[in-house]
Each structure stands twice: as structure tokens, then as C-alpha cells.
């Protein structure tokens, strides 16, 4: 463990307790209101945790919140460092490794994405079954040792996905499942790129999540990821793509997304 991670773990223990929540939820665009569901919340700004990143994009708060959803302890990470900010995919490395070193078991990721499946309209929710690392960047570049050659065969935990589907069905919330293509950004895709990703077998496209999944699997965490469709992907809708449009659709759809996430956090059995 490097010094920044050791210092971060000791700060997390000091502020939030020796026993970590089993579940850490990483909030992406549109999912921020989930943090309001946390009872008995205690916050620690990323800025106070040496292994955590300083964040750039507006709307991301950069704060760790610990508390409970019902009787389930949870840790909420408000905000990611995105690879499009620097070109480096390892912006969340220290954060993910600190969670693992503290004893967190599951990284439950959320994001906003563009839909490439005509059956998934803006506002639809998708459980990520697998991903395409289109950019071919890895947060493990430069990592020493054989531990870097991680198996990605079951990166998005199949048993937990089945549980999430059962929870969504109980709630009556439609939950799609599909492959997420990670596009480095920050520009949106071209219609030709979207046609390519569709042919390659992806249903959703976004600019996050994949680096954190790789980091989490490398650190021994289980991973689950939920995507909120904020638009049809480039060339599939008349309206031009913009961050403002993403935020507006995400805002309108976030109540249902947050209700599902709340139920999933409460209902998951990690075994
Ligand atoms: N492309 C990439 N990232 C996104 C999109 C998109 O269409 N929508 C929301 N995040």
C-alpha cells in the first residue's frame, strides 16, 4: 500500500469508523440526488483524502458520504475524475484502492449514457452486463507484477446482476441489460462511430465507468453498474448532443433512477 492510500484509509477509519460499509456507490451524472437518501450522513470532502482526486466538471461534488439506506450501511462517492480531463485513465486509482484497502466489497457504479438501442429511450435504465474498452486505455498501464493481468470475464458480477433484476421487477421498474462502450471523449461521438459501436455489439455509450471497473476488479472488489440513458446516441436523434441536454434529461429521469438504486442497495445480498 502506498503512503497516500494508507493515509486515506486511516482518515476514513478515523472519520467514518473502523468497519467499512460493504457497498460503495459511485454517483455519475443524474444520480446525485441518491446522496439525499442517505440517513445519518457523515461527509468527508475528497480534498481531505490524499489518495482521492480533485474534480473538474461542474455538478460533481467530490465528497464521500457515509450513512445508511434503511438498515444498509453505504458509502457514497459523489463524483469521478474522468479520463477526458487529462487523457489518463487512472484518475480514480487511489480512491478505488483506498476503498478496497479499507474493506469495501462492492463498487456499485452509476453513469449517464447515450442509448444505441432503439428500445431504450431517454430516461431508460440499463444494467451493464459487459463493456467495450474502445479507447484501449487502461488505468493499469505501468502496473508492476503478474497481478495486472486480471480476468475480465465476469467483471460485472452475474449473481449480483440477477439480484438487481429481481429487485427492479419487484419495484415494477423496467431495467434493460446491455454492453457499455467506453468512449474517451470529451467530444461526443460521430454518427459513424455510433454505427461502428452498434455493429460491435454495444447498446450504450459513455465516457466513464470502465476505468473504475478495471481498477475495482484489480483491487478485488465486485462491480455492478447502472446506466441512465440521457439521449439517443449521435445520429439516432434529431437534437444535437450537449452536456446541458444530458443534465436536463438526467434531472427529469433521476427520481426513478434513484428509487431503483435505493432499492438495489437495500436489497442486495453480498453473501
Ligand atoms: N455519448 C457519450 N457519453 C454520454 C452520452 C453520449 O451520447 N450521453 C451521456 N453521456
Coordinates of C-alpha atoms and ligand atoms in Angstrom, one line a residue:
X1 CA 0.0 0.0 0.0
X2 CA 1.4 3.4 -0.9
X3 CA 1.6 6.3 1.6
X4 CA -1.4 8.2 0.2
X5 CA -3.6 5.2 0.3
X6 CA -2.5 4.3 3.8
X7 CA -3.1 7.9 5.0
X8 CA -6.5 7.9 3.2
X9 CA -7.6 4.6 4.9
X10 CA -6.6 5.8 8.3
X11 CA -8.5 9.1 7.7
X12 CA -11.6 7.2 6.6
X13 CA -11.4 5.0 9.7
X14 CA -10.9 8.0 11.9
X15 CA -13.9 9.9 10.5
X16 CA -16.3 7.1 9.5
X17 CA -15.3 4.1 11.7
X18 CA -13.1 1.0 11.5
X19 CA -15.8 -1.1 9.9
X20 CA -16.4 0.0 6.3
X21 CA -19.8 -0.3 4.6
X22 CA -19.8 -3.3 2.2
X23 CA -21.2 -1.2 -0.6
X24 CA -19.7 1.9 -2.2
X25 CA -21.9 3.7 -4.7
X26 CA -20.1 5.9 -7.2
X27 CA -22.5 8.6 -8.5
X28 CA -22.4 9.8 -12.1
X29 CA -24.4 12.4 -13.9
X30 CA -28.1 12.4 -13.0
X31 CA -27.6 10.2 -9.9
X32 CA -26.5 12.9 -7.4
X33 CA -29.9 13.0 -5.6
X34 CA -29.3 9.5 -4.3
X35 CA -27.0 11.1 -1.8
X36 CA -30.0 12.8 -0.2
X37 CA -31.5 9.3 0.6
X38 CA -28.6 8.6 3.0
X39 CA -29.6 8.7 6.6
X40 CA -27.2 9.7 9.4
X41 CA -24.9 11.1 6.7
X42 CA -21.3 12.0 7.6
X43 CA -19.3 13.7 4.8
X44 CA -15.6 13.8 4.0
X45 CA -14.6 16.0 1.1
X46 CA -12.3 14.3 -1.5
X47 CA -9.9 17.2 -0.9
X48 CA -9.2 15.9 2.6
X49 CA -8.3 12.4 1.4
X50 CA -4.8 12.3 -0.1
X51 CA -5.5 9.4 -2.5
X52 CA -8.7 10.9 -3.9
X53 CA -8.7 13.1 -7.0
X54 CA -9.6 16.8 -7.2
X55 CA -12.5 17.1 -9.5
X56 CA -13.1 19.4 -12.5
X57 CA -16.5 19.0 -14.1
X58 CA -19.3 21.1 -12.6
X59 CA -22.1 19.2 -10.9
X60 CA -19.8 16.7 -9.3
X61 CA -19.4 17.4 -5.7
X62 CA -16.2 15.5 -4.8
X63 CA -17.4 14.1 -1.4
X64 CA -17.5 10.8 0.3
X65 CA -20.7 10.3 2.3
X66 CA -21.2 7.5 4.8
X67 CA -24.6 6.6 6.3
X68 CA -27.4 4.2 5.9
X69 CA -30.1 3.4 3.4
X70 CA -32.7 1.8 5.6
X71 CA -30.7 -0.6 7.6
X72 CA -27.9 -1.0 5.0
X73 CA -24.7 0.9 5.6
X74 CA -23.5 2.6 2.5
X75 CA -20.6 4.8 1.3
X76 CA -21.5 7.3 -1.5
X77 CA -18.8 8.7 -3.7
X78 CA -20.1 11.9 -5.3
X79 CA -18.1 12.4 -8.4
X80 CA -15.4 10.9 -10.6
X81 CA -12.2 12.1 -12.2
X82 CA -12.8 11.4 -15.9
X83 CA -10.1 10.3 -18.3
X84 CA -11.1 13.0 -20.8
X85 CA -9.9 15.6 -18.3
X86 CA -6.2 14.6 -18.6
X87 CA -6.0 11.7 -21.1
X88 CA -5.0 9.4 -18.2
X89 CA -7.4 6.6 -17.2
X90 CA -6.1 6.2 -13.7
X91 CA -7.7 9.3 -12.0
X92 CA -9.7 7.1 -9.6
X93 CA -6.9 4.7 -8.8
X94 CA -6.2 6.0 -5.3
X95 CA -9.8 6.2 -4.4
X96 CA -10.7 2.7 -5.5
X97 CA -7.7 1.2 -3.9
X98 CA -8.4 3.0 -0.7
X99 CA -11.9 1.6 -0.6
X100 CA -10.6 -1.9 -1.2
X101 CA -7.9 -1.4 1.5
X102 CA -10.5 -0.2 4.0
X103 CA -12.6 -3.4 3.3
X104 CA -15.4 -2.3 1.0
X105 CA -16.6 -5.3 -1.0
X106 CA -18.7 -3.9 -3.9
X107 CA -18.3 -0.9 -6.2
X108 CA -21.8 0.0 -7.4
X109 CA -21.3 2.4 -10.3
X110 CA -23.7 4.7 -11.9
X111 CA -23.4 6.8 -15.0
X112 CA -25.3 8.7 -17.8
X113 CA -25.0 7.2 -21.2
X114 CA -26.3 7.5 -24.8
X115 CA -28.6 4.8 -26.0
X116 CA -27.7 2.9 -29.2
X117 CA -30.7 0.6 -28.8
X118 CA -34.0 2.0 -30.2
X119 CA -35.8 0.1 -27.5
X120 CA -34.0 2.1 -24.8
X121 CA -35.4 5.6 -24.9
X122 CA -34.1 8.6 -22.9
X123 CA -34.8 8.0 -19.3
X124 CA -34.4 4.2 -19.6
X125 CA -32.2 2.4 -17.1
X126 CA -29.7 -0.3 -18.1
X127 CA -27.7 -2.7 -16.1
X128 CA -24.2 -3.1 -17.6
X129 CA -23.5 -6.7 -18.5
X130 CA -20.1 -6.1 -20.1
X131 CA -18.1 -3.4 -21.7
X132 CA -16.1 -2.4 -24.8
X133 CA -12.9 -0.6 -23.9
X134 CA -13.0 1.3 -27.2
X135 CA -10.2 3.7 -26.2
X136 CA -7.9 0.8 -25.3
X137 CA -6.6 2.9 -22.4
X138 CA -6.1 1.2 -19.0
X139 CA -5.7 2.5 -15.5
X140 CA -3.2 -0.3 -15.0
X141 CA -0.6 0.9 -17.5
X142 CA 2.7 0.8 -15.7
X143 CA 1.4 -1.5 -13.0
X144 CA 4.1 -4.0 -12.0
X145 CA 3.8 -7.7 -11.5
X146 CA 1.5 -10.5 -12.7
X147 CA -1.4 -9.1 -10.7
X148 CA -2.0 -6.7 -13.6
X149 CA -3.2 -9.5 -15.9
X150 CA -6.7 -9.6 -14.4
X151 CA -9.5 -11.7 -15.7
X152 CA -12.4 -9.6 -17.1
X153 CA -14.7 -12.5 -17.9
X154 CA -17.2 -11.7 -15.1
X155 CA -16.3 -8.0 -14.5
X156 CA -20.0 -7.1 -13.9
X157 CA -20.9 -9.7 -11.3
X158 CA -23.5 -12.0 -12.8
X159 CA -25.0 -13.1 -9.4
X160 CA -25.5 -9.5 -8.3
X161 CA -27.0 -8.6 -11.7
X162 CA -29.6 -11.3 -11.3
X163 CA -30.4 -9.9 -7.8
X164 CA -30.7 -6.4 -9.3
X165 CA -33.1 -7.6 -12.0
X166 CA -35.3 -9.3 -9.3
X167 CA -35.3 -6.1 -7.2
X168 CA -36.3 -4.0 -10.3
X169 CA -39.1 -6.4 -11.1
X170 CA -40.4 -6.2 -7.6
X171 CA -40.4 -2.5 -7.9
X172 CA -42.1 -2.6 -11.3
X173 CA -39.2 -0.6 -12.8
X174 CA -38.1 -1.7 -16.3
X175 CA -34.4 -2.5 -16.3
X176 CA -32.6 -3.2 -19.5
X177 CA -29.3 -5.0 -19.7
X178 CA -26.5 -4.4 -22.2
X179 CA -22.9 -3.7 -23.2
X180 CA -21.5 -0.3 -22.4
X181 CA -18.9 1.2 -24.8
X182 CA -16.4 3.5 -23.2
X183 CA -15.6 6.4 -25.5
X184 CA -12.8 8.6 -24.2
X185 CA -14.4 12.0 -25.1
X186 CA -14.8 14.8 -24.2
X187 CA -16.4 15.4 -27.6
X188 CA -19.4 13.3 -28.3
X189 CA -19.3 10.5 -30.9
X190 CA -19.9 10.9 -34.6
X191 CA -22.8 9.1 -36.2
X192 CA -20.2 6.8 -37.9
X193 CA -18.6 5.9 -34.6
X194 CA -22.1 5.1 -33.2
X195 CA -22.8 2.8 -36.2
X196 CA -19.5 1.1 -35.5
X197 CA -20.2 0.5 -31.8
X198 CA -23.6 -0.8 -32.6
X199 CA -22.1 -3.3 -35.0
X200 CA -19.6 -4.3 -32.4
X201 CA -22.4 -5.2 -30.1
X202 CA -22.8 -2.3 -27.6
X203 CA -26.1 -0.9 -26.5
X204 CA -25.0 2.2 -24.6
X205 CA -22.1 4.6 -24.9
X206 CA -20.5 6.8 -22.3
X207 CA -17.3 8.5 -21.1
X208 CA -16.8 6.8 -17.7
X209 CA -17.1 3.6 -15.6
X210 CA -14.8 1.3 -17.5
X211 CA -11.5 2.6 -15.9
X212 CA -13.1 2.2 -12.4
X213 CA -14.4 -1.3 -13.2
X214 CA -10.8 -2.3 -14.2
X215 CA -9.4 -0.7 -11.0
X216 CA -12.0 -2.3 -8.8
X217 CA -11.5 -5.8 -10.3
X218 CA -7.8 -5.4 -9.9
X219 CA -8.3 -4.5 -6.3
X220 CA -10.6 -7.5 -5.7
X221 CA -13.9 -5.6 -5.5
X222 CA -17.1 -6.9 -7.0
X223 CA -18.7 -4.5 -9.6
X224 CA -22.2 -3.6 -10.6
X225 CA -23.0 -0.7 -12.9
X226 CA -26.3 1.1 -13.8
X227 CA -26.6 3.4 -16.7
X228 CA -29.3 6.1 -17.1
X229 CA -29.9 6.9 -20.8
X230 CA -30.0 10.6 -21.2
X231 CA -30.2 10.7 -25.0
X232 CA -30.3 8.6 -28.2
X233 CA -26.7 8.3 -29.4
X234 CA -25.3 10.5 -32.2
X235 CA -27.2 10.1 -35.5
X236 CA -30.1 8.5 -33.7
X237 CA -32.0 11.6 -32.6
X238 CA -32.7 14.9 -34.3
X239 CA -31.5 17.1 -31.5
X240 CA -27.7 17.9 -31.2
X241 CA -25.9 16.4 -28.3
X242 CA -24.8 18.7 -25.5
X243 CA -23.8 18.4 -21.8
X244 CA -26.7 20.7 -21.0
X245 CA -29.1 18.3 -22.7
X246 CA -27.5 15.4 -20.8
X247 CA -28.0 17.2 -17.5
X248 CA -31.6 18.2 -18.3
X249 CA -32.7 14.7 -19.2
X250 CA -30.8 13.2 -16.3
X251 CA -32.6 15.6 -14.0
X252 CA -36.0 14.7 -15.3
X253 CA -35.3 11.0 -15.0
X254 CA -33.4 10.9 -11.8
X255 CA -36.3 10.2 -9.4
X256 CA -37.0 6.8 -10.9
X257 CA -33.2 6.1 -11.2
X258 CA -32.7 7.0 -7.6
X259 CA -35.7 4.9 -6.4
X260 CA -34.2 1.9 -8.2
X261 CA -30.7 2.5 -6.8
X262 CA -32.1 2.8 -3.3
X263 CA -34.0 -0.5 -3.6
X264 CA -30.9 -2.2 -5.1
X265 CA -28.6 -1.0 -2.3
X266 CA -31.2 -2.2 0.3
X267 CA -31.9 -5.5 -1.4
X268 CA -28.5 -6.9 -2.5
X269 CA -27.2 -9.9 -0.6
X270 CA -23.5 -10.0 -0.9
X271 CA -23.2 -13.4 0.7
Ligands
LIG1 N1 -22.2 9.8 -25.5 C1 -21.2 9.7 -24.6 N2 -21.4 10.0 -23.3 C2 -22.7 10.3 -22.9 C3 -23.7 10.3 -23.8 C4 -23.4 10.1 -25.2 O1 -24.3 10.1 -26.1 N3 -24.8 10.7 -23.2 C5 -24.5 10.8 -21.9 N4 -23.2 10.5 -21.7

